mmCIF file with all atom_site columns, C-alpha atoms in Angstrom:
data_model
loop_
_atom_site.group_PDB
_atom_site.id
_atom_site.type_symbol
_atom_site.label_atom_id
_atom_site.label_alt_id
_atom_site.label_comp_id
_atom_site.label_asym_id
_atom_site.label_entity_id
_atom_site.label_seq_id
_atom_site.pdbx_PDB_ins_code
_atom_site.Cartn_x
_atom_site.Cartn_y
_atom_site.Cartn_z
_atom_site.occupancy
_atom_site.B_iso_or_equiv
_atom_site.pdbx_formal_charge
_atom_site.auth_seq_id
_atom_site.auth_comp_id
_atom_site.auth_asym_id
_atom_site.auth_atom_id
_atom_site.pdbx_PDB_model_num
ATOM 1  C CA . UNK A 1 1  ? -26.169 -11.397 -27.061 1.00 87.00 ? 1  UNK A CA 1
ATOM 2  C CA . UNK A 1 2  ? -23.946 -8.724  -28.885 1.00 90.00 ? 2  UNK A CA 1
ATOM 3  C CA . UNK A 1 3  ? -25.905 -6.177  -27.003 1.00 92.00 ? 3  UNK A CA 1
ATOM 4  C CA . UNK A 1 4  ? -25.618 -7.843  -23.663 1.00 93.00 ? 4  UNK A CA 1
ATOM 5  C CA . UNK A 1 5  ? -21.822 -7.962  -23.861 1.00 92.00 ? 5  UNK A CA 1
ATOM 6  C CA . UNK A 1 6  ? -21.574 -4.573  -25.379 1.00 94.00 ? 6  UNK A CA 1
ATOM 7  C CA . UNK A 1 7  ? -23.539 -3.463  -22.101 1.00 96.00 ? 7  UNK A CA 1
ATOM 8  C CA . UNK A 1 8  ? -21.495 -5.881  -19.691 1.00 97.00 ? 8  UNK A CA 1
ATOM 9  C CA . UNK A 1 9  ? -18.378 -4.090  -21.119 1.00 97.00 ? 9  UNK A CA 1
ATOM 10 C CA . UNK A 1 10 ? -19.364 -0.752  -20.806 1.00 97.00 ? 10 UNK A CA 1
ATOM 11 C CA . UNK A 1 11 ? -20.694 -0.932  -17.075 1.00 97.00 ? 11 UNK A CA 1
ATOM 12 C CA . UNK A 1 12 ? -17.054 -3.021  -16.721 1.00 98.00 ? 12 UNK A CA 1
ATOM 13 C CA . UNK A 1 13 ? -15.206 -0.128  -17.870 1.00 98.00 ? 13 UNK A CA 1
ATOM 14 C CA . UNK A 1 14 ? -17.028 2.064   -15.463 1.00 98.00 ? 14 UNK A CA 1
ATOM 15 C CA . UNK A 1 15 ? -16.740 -0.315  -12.538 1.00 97.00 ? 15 UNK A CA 1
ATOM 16 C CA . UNK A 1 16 ? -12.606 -0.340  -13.256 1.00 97.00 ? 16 UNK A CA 1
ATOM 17 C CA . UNK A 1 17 ? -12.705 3.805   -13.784 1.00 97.00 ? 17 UNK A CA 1
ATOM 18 C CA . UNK A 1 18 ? -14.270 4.670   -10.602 1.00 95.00 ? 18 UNK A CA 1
ATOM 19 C CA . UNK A 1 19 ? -12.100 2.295   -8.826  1.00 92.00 ? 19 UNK A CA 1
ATOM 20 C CA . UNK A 1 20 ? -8.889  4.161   -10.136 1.00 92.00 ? 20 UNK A CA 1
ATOM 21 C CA . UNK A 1 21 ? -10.269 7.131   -9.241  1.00 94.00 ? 21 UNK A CA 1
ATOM 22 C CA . UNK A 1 22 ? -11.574 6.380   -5.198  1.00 93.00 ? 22 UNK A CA 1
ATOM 23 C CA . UNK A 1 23 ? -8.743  8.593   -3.604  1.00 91.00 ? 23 UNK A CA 1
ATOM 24 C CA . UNK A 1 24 ? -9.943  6.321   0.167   1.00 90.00 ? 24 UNK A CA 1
ATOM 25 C CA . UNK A 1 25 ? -6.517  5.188   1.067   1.00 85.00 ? 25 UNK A CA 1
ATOM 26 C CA . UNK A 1 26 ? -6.552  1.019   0.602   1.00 87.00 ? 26 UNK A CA 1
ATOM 27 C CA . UNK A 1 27 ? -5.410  -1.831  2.820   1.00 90.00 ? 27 UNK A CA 1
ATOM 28 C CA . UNK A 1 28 ? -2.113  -3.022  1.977   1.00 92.00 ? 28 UNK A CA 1
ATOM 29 C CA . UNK A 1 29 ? -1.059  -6.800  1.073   1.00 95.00 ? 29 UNK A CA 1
ATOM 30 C CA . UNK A 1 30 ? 0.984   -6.793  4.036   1.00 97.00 ? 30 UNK A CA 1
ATOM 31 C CA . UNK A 1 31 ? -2.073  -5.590  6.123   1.00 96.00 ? 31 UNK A CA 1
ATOM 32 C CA . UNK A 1 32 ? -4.240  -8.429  4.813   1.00 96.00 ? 32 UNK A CA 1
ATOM 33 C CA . UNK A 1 33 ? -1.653  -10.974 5.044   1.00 98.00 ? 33 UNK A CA 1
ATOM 34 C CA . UNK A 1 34 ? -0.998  -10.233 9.078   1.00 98.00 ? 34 UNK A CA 1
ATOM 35 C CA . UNK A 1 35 ? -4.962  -9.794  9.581   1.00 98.00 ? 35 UNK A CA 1
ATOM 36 C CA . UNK A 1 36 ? -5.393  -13.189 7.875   1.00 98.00 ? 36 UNK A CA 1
ATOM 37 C CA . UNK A 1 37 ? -2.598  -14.730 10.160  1.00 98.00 ? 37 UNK A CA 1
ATOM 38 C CA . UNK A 1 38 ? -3.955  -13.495 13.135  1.00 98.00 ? 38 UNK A CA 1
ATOM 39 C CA . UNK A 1 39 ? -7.463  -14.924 12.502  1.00 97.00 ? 39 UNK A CA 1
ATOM 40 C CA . UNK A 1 40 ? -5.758  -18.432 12.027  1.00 97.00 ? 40 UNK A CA 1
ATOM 41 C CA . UNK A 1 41 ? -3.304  -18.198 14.564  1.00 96.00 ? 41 UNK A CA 1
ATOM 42 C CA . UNK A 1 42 ? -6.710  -17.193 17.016  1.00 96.00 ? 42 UNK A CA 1
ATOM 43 C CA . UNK A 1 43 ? -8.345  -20.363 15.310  1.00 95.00 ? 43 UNK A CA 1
ATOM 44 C CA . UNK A 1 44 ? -5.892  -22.847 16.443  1.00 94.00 ? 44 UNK A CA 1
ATOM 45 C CA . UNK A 1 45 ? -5.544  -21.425 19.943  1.00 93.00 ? 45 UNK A CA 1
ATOM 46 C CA . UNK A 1 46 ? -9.408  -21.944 20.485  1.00 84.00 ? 46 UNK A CA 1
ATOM 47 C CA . UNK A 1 47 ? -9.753  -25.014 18.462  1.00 71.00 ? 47 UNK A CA 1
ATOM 48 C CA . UNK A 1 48 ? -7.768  -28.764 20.189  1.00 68.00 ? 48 UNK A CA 1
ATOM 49 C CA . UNK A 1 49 ? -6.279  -30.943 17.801  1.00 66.00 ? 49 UNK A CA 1
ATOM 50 C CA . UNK A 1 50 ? -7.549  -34.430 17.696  1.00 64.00 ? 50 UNK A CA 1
#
């Protein structure tokens, strides 16, 4: 088990470096947030209430 979690960690700690390193641009939480209200302000146009 040692070995497993020594493993898990390592591939962790590469999974968390290459993230910090992508230079890609990312989405902002303001982006998300209006994306996410769109889709459920389109959802309850389309869909009556009952």
């Amino acid at each position: 088990m040692a070995a497993e979690a020594n493993s898990y960690d390592t591939w962790f700690c590469a999974q968390v470096q290459a993230a910090l390193e992508d230079a890609r641009s990312g989405t902002s939480q303001v982006q998300v947030m209006q994306a996410a209200q769109a889709l459920i302000d389109a959802k309850r146009q389309v869909e009556p209430k009952s």
